[in-house]
CSV table of C-alpha atoms in Angstrom, one decimal:
chain,number,residue,atom,x,y,z
A,206,MET,CA,53.5,105.8,48.1
A,207,GLY,CA,53.9,101.8,48.4
A,208,ASN,CA,53.8,101.9,52.6
A,209,ILE,CA,50.5,104.5,52.5
A,210,ILE,CA,48.6,102.4,49.5
A,211,MET,CA,49.4,99.1,52.1
A,212,LYS,CA,48.1,101.0,55.4
A,213,LYS,CA,45.2,102.3,53.4
A,214,LYS,CA,44.3,98.3,52.3
A,215,ALA,CA,45.2,97.2,56.2
A,216,THR,CA,42.6,100.0,57.8
A,217,LEU,CA,40.5,98.9,54.8
A,218,VAL,CA,40.6,95.0,55.2
A,219,ALA,CA,40.2,96.1,59.4
A,220,LEU,CA,37.3,98.5,58.5
A,221,VAL,CA,35.2,95.3,56.9
A,222,PHE,CA,36.0,92.8,59.7
A,223,VAL,CA,34.6,95.6,62.3
A,224,LEU,CA,31.5,96.1,60.6
A,225,MET,CA,30.8,92.3,60.1
A,226,LEU,CA,31.8,91.8,64.0
A,227,PRO,CA,28.3,92.1,65.0
A,228,PHE,CA,26.7,90.0,62.8
A,229,PHE,CA,29.0,87.4,64.0
A,230,VAL,CA,27.8,88.1,67.8
A,231,GLN,CA,24.2,88.8,66.9
A,232,SER,CA,22.9,85.3,68.7
A,233,GLN,CA,24.3,83.0,71.4
A,234,ASP,CA,22.1,80.2,70.0
A,235,SER,CA,24.7,79.3,67.1
A,236,SER,CA,26.3,75.9,66.0
A,237,PHE,CA,28.9,75.3,63.7
A,238,GLY,CA,28.9,73.7,59.9
A,239,ASN,CA,31.1,73.7,56.9
A,240,TRP,CA,30.0,74.3,53.5
A,241,LEU,CA,32.3,72.7,50.7
A,242,ILE,CA,31.6,75.1,47.5
A,243,TYR,CA,32.5,75.1,43.9
A,244,ILE,CA,31.9,77.8,41.2
A,245,GLY,CA,32.9,77.0,37.8
A,246,ASN,CA,31.6,79.4,35.0
A,247,LYS,CA,32.6,78.5,31.4
A,248,LYS,CA,32.8,81.1,28.4
A,249,LEU,CA,30.9,81.1,25.0
A,250,LYS,CA,31.3,83.0,22.1
A,251,ASN,CA,29.6,86.5,21.8
A,252,ASN,CA,29.8,86.8,25.0
A,253,TRP,CA,27.8,84.1,26.8
A,254,ASN,CA,28.3,82.2,29.5
A,255,ILE,CA,27.2,79.2,31.4
A,256,HIS,CA,27.4,79.1,35.3
A,257,ASN,CA,28.0,75.9,37.3
A,258,GLU,CA,27.5,75.7,41.0
A,259,VAL,CA,27.9,72.6,43.7
A,260,GLN,CA,27.7,73.0,47.0
A,261,TYR,CA,27.5,70.2,49.8
A,262,ARG,CA,26.7,71.7,53.3
A,263,ASN,CA,26.9,70.0,56.6
A,264,TYR,CA,25.7,70.4,60.4
A,265,ASN,CA,29.5,69.5,61.5
A,266,ALA,CA,32.8,69.3,59.7
A,267,ILE,CA,31.6,66.7,57.2
A,268,GLY,CA,29.3,63.5,57.0
A,269,ASP,CA,26.1,65.0,58.7
A,270,LEU,CA,24.2,66.2,55.2
A,271,GLU,CA,22.5,69.8,55.9
A,272,GLN,CA,22.1,70.7,51.9
A,273,LEU,CA,23.1,69.5,48.9
A,274,LEU,CA,22.6,72.4,46.1
A,275,LEU,CA,23.3,71.7,42.2
A,276,ARG,CA,23.1,75.1,40.3
A,277,THR,CA,23.5,75.7,36.6
A,278,GLY,CA,22.4,79.1,34.2
A,279,LEU,CA,23.1,80.8,30.7
A,280,GLY,CA,24.6,84.0,31.2
A,281,TYR,CA,25.5,87.0,28.9
A,282,THR,CA,27.9,89.9,29.9
A,283,PHE,CA,28.4,93.2,28.4
A,284,ASN,CA,29.4,96.5,29.5
A,285,GLU,CA,33.0,96.1,29.1
A,286,ASN,CA,32.5,92.5,31.0
A,287,LYS,CA,31.1,95.2,34.0
A,288,ASN,CA,27.6,93.2,34.1
A,289,ASN,CA,26.1,90.2,33.7
A,290,ILE,CA,22.1,89.0,33.5
A,291,LEU,CA,21.5,85.2,34.1
A,292,LEU,CA,18.6,82.4,34.1
A,293,GLY,CA,19.5,79.7,36.2
A,294,TYR,CA,17.7,76.6,37.8
A,295,GLY,CA,18.7,74.9,40.7
A,296,TYR,CA,18.5,71.4,42.8
A,297,ILE,CA,18.0,71.5,46.5
A,298,LEU,CA,18.1,68.6,48.9
A,299,SER,CA,17.5,69.7,52.0
A,300,GLU,CA,18.0,67.4,55.2
A,301,ASN,CA,16.3,68.9,58.1
A,302,TYR,CA,15.9,67.8,61.8
A,303,THR,CA,13.0,67.5,63.8
A,304,GLY,CA,12.8,69.4,66.8
A,305,ASN,CA,15.3,68.4,69.4
A,306,VAL,CA,15.5,64.6,68.1
A,307,ASP,CA,18.1,63.1,65.7
A,308,ASP,CA,15.5,62.2,63.1
A,309,LYS,CA,15.8,63.6,59.4
A,310,VAL,CA,13.5,65.0,57.0
A,311,SER,CA,14.3,65.4,53.7
A,312,ILE,CA,13.2,68.1,51.3
A,313,ASN,CA,13.0,68.0,47.7
A,314,GLU,CA,13.5,71.8,46.3
A,315,HIS,CA,13.5,73.0,42.4
A,316,ARG,CA,14.1,76.6,41.9
A,317,ILE,CA,14.1,79.2,38.7
A,318,PHE,CA,15.9,82.2,39.1
A,319,GLN,CA,16.9,85.2,37.6
A,320,GLN,CA,19.8,87.7,38.7
A,321,PHE,CA,21.9,90.5,37.6
A,322,ILE,CA,25.3,91.4,38.5
A,323,SER,CA,27.0,94.3,38.5
A,324,LYS,CA,30.9,94.8,39.3
A,325,GLN,CA,32.8,98.0,40.0
A,326,ASN,CA,36.5,99.3,40.9
A,327,ILE,CA,37.5,101.5,43.4
A,328,GLY,CA,41.4,101.5,43.0
A,329,SER,CA,42.6,98.1,43.7
A,330,VAL,CA,39.2,97.0,45.4
A,331,LYS,CA,36.7,94.9,43.8
A,332,LEU,CA,33.0,95.3,44.6
A,333,ASN,CA,30.1,92.7,43.3
A,334,HIS,CA,26.6,93.8,43.5
A,335,ARG,CA,24.5,90.8,42.8
A,336,TYR,CA,20.5,91.1,42.6
A,337,ARG,CA,18.3,87.7,42.6
A,338,PHE,CA,14.9,86.9,42.3
A,339,GLU,CA,13.9,83.1,42.8
A,340,GLN,CA,10.5,80.8,42.1
A,341,ARG,CA,11.0,77.9,44.5
A,342,PHE,CA,9.0,74.7,44.1
A,343,VAL,CA,9.5,73.2,47.5
A,344,GLU,CA,7.7,70.2,47.7
A,345,SER,CA,3.8,70.7,46.9
A,346,ASP,CA,4.5,74.6,48.1
A,347,PHE,CA,5.8,77.2,45.9
A,348,LYS,CA,7.4,80.8,47.3
A,349,MET,CA,9.2,83.4,45.5
A,350,ARG,CA,12.0,85.6,47.2
A,351,PHE,CA,14.6,88.1,46.8
A,352,ARG,CA,18.5,88.2,47.3
A,353,TYR,CA,21.0,91.2,47.4
A,354,PHE,CA,24.4,90.0,47.6
A,355,LEU,CA,27.3,92.7,48.4
A,356,GLY,CA,30.9,91.6,48.0
A,357,VAL,CA,34.2,93.3,48.4
A,358,ASN,CA,37.6,91.6,47.4
A,359,ILE,CA,40.5,93.5,48.7
A,360,PRO,CA,44.0,92.6,47.4
A,361,LEU,CA,46.7,92.2,50.2
A,362,THR,CA,49.8,93.3,47.8
A,363,ASN,CA,50.3,95.8,45.1
A,364,ALA,CA,47.7,95.2,42.4
A,365,GLU,CA,50.6,95.1,39.4
A,366,ASN,CA,53.0,92.7,41.4
A,367,PRO,CA,53.2,89.6,39.6
A,368,ASN,CA,53.5,87.8,42.6
A,369,ASN,CA,49.6,89.4,43.8
A,370,LYS,CA,48.5,86.0,45.3
A,371,TYR,CA,46.5,86.7,48.6
A,372,TYR,CA,43.5,88.5,49.2
A,373,VAL,CA,40.9,89.1,51.5
A,374,SER,CA,37.1,88.4,50.7
A,375,ALA,CA,33.8,90.0,52.4
A,376,TYR,CA,30.0,89.7,51.7
A,377,ASN,CA,26.7,90.4,53.0
A,378,GLU,CA,23.4,89.0,51.3
A,379,ILE,CA,19.9,89.7,52.6
A,380,PHE,CA,16.8,87.1,51.7
A,381,LEU,CA,13.6,88.4,51.5
A,382,ASN,CA,10.0,86.7,50.7
A,383,THR,CA,7.6,87.9,49.0
A,384,LYS,CA,4.6,86.9,51.6
A,385,THR,CA,4.4,87.3,55.2
A,386,SER,CA,7.4,86.9,57.3
A,387,ILE,CA,9.4,88.9,54.8
A,388,PHE,CA,12.9,88.4,56.6
A,389,ASP,CA,13.8,85.3,55.7
A,390,ARG,CA,17.9,85.6,56.8
A,391,ASN,CA,21.0,87.5,56.1
A,392,ARG,CA,24.3,86.1,55.2
A,393,VAL,CA,28.0,87.6,56.4
A,394,TYR,CA,30.9,86.2,55.6
A,395,ALA,CA,35.0,87.1,55.4
A,396,GLY,CA,37.4,84.9,54.1
A,397,LEU,CA,41.0,84.8,53.1
A,398,GLY,CA,42.0,83.7,48.9
A,399,TYR,CA,44.7,82.5,47.0
A,400,ASN,CA,45.2,83.6,43.7
A,401,MET,CA,46.6,80.4,42.0
A,402,ASN,CA,46.1,81.1,38.0
A,403,LYS,CA,44.1,83.6,36.4
A,404,SER,CA,41.6,80.9,36.0
A,405,LEU,CA,41.5,79.2,39.6
A,406,ARG,CA,41.4,80.9,42.9
A,407,ILE,CA,40.8,79.4,46.5
A,408,GLU,CA,39.4,80.7,49.4
A,409,ALA,CA,38.5,79.7,53.0
A,410,GLY,CA,36.1,82.3,55.5
A,411,TYR,CA,33.8,82.1,58.3
A,412,MET,CA,29.9,82.6,57.5
A,413,ASN,CA,27.2,83.3,60.0
A,414,GLN,CA,24.0,83.2,58.8
A,415,PHE,CA,21.0,84.1,60.9
A,416,PHE,CA,17.6,84.5,61.0
A,417,GLU,CA,14.8,86.2,63.5
A,418,THR,CA,15.9,84.1,66.6
A,419,SER,CA,18.9,81.9,65.9
A,420,SER,CA,22.4,81.9,64.2
A,421,ARG,CA,24.2,79.6,62.7
A,422,ASP,CA,28.4,79.4,61.8
A,423,GLN,CA,29.7,78.0,58.6
A,424,PHE,CA,33.4,77.1,57.7
A,425,ASN,CA,33.1,78.1,53.9
A,426,LEU,CA,36.3,76.3,51.2
A,427,ILE,CA,35.4,77.6,47.8
A,428,THR,CA,36.7,76.6,44.8
A,429,PHE,CA,36.1,78.9,41.5
A,430,ILE,CA,37.4,77.7,38.1
A,431,THR,CA,36.6,80.2,34.7
A,432,PHE,CA,38.1,78.2,31.5
């Protein structure tokens, strides 16, 4: 029975990567960058929680800032911890290159967002749906955007095994604007994670972010903390 379960998991892992491969090779115009990500969740009384997030994004391995993102929010968990609603705020500093030169322009953005998360289990496999609506104040411009995130988490060993540490993580997230040029971008990610304990896990993986005519590769190093 154990071998059958492991074979099924291996098949599912392979299927995830196969399904995502076309997105990874979508564009020939691709460059590689690095994202360092911290995501924290502070549990409060009566099912309330505070979400904290820091993302330090680079055009290269490190040192060439692409974007600094600070995000926080107040959430409420219900339905036996399967659902969460959250109202949040984010500040984003973007350093964008202008044309084909080395000059950069700094763009400040303040963002208010509302999101709903739904979690479900299929055996030991965990699925995560996130729906997010953003109101974006980008310098003197106002924009709105909808995002849908579908993530999967697959343990690589028996879920009841106390040494169950490693897992495969993958997701796809699509961004849609409310005005012209409805399609904004799509992100596809696959990585390997390690559960250090019940409150801390670390994950590293590859992400491809593509637009209508271009693509960008990222290496992500993520820390998740629950306390």
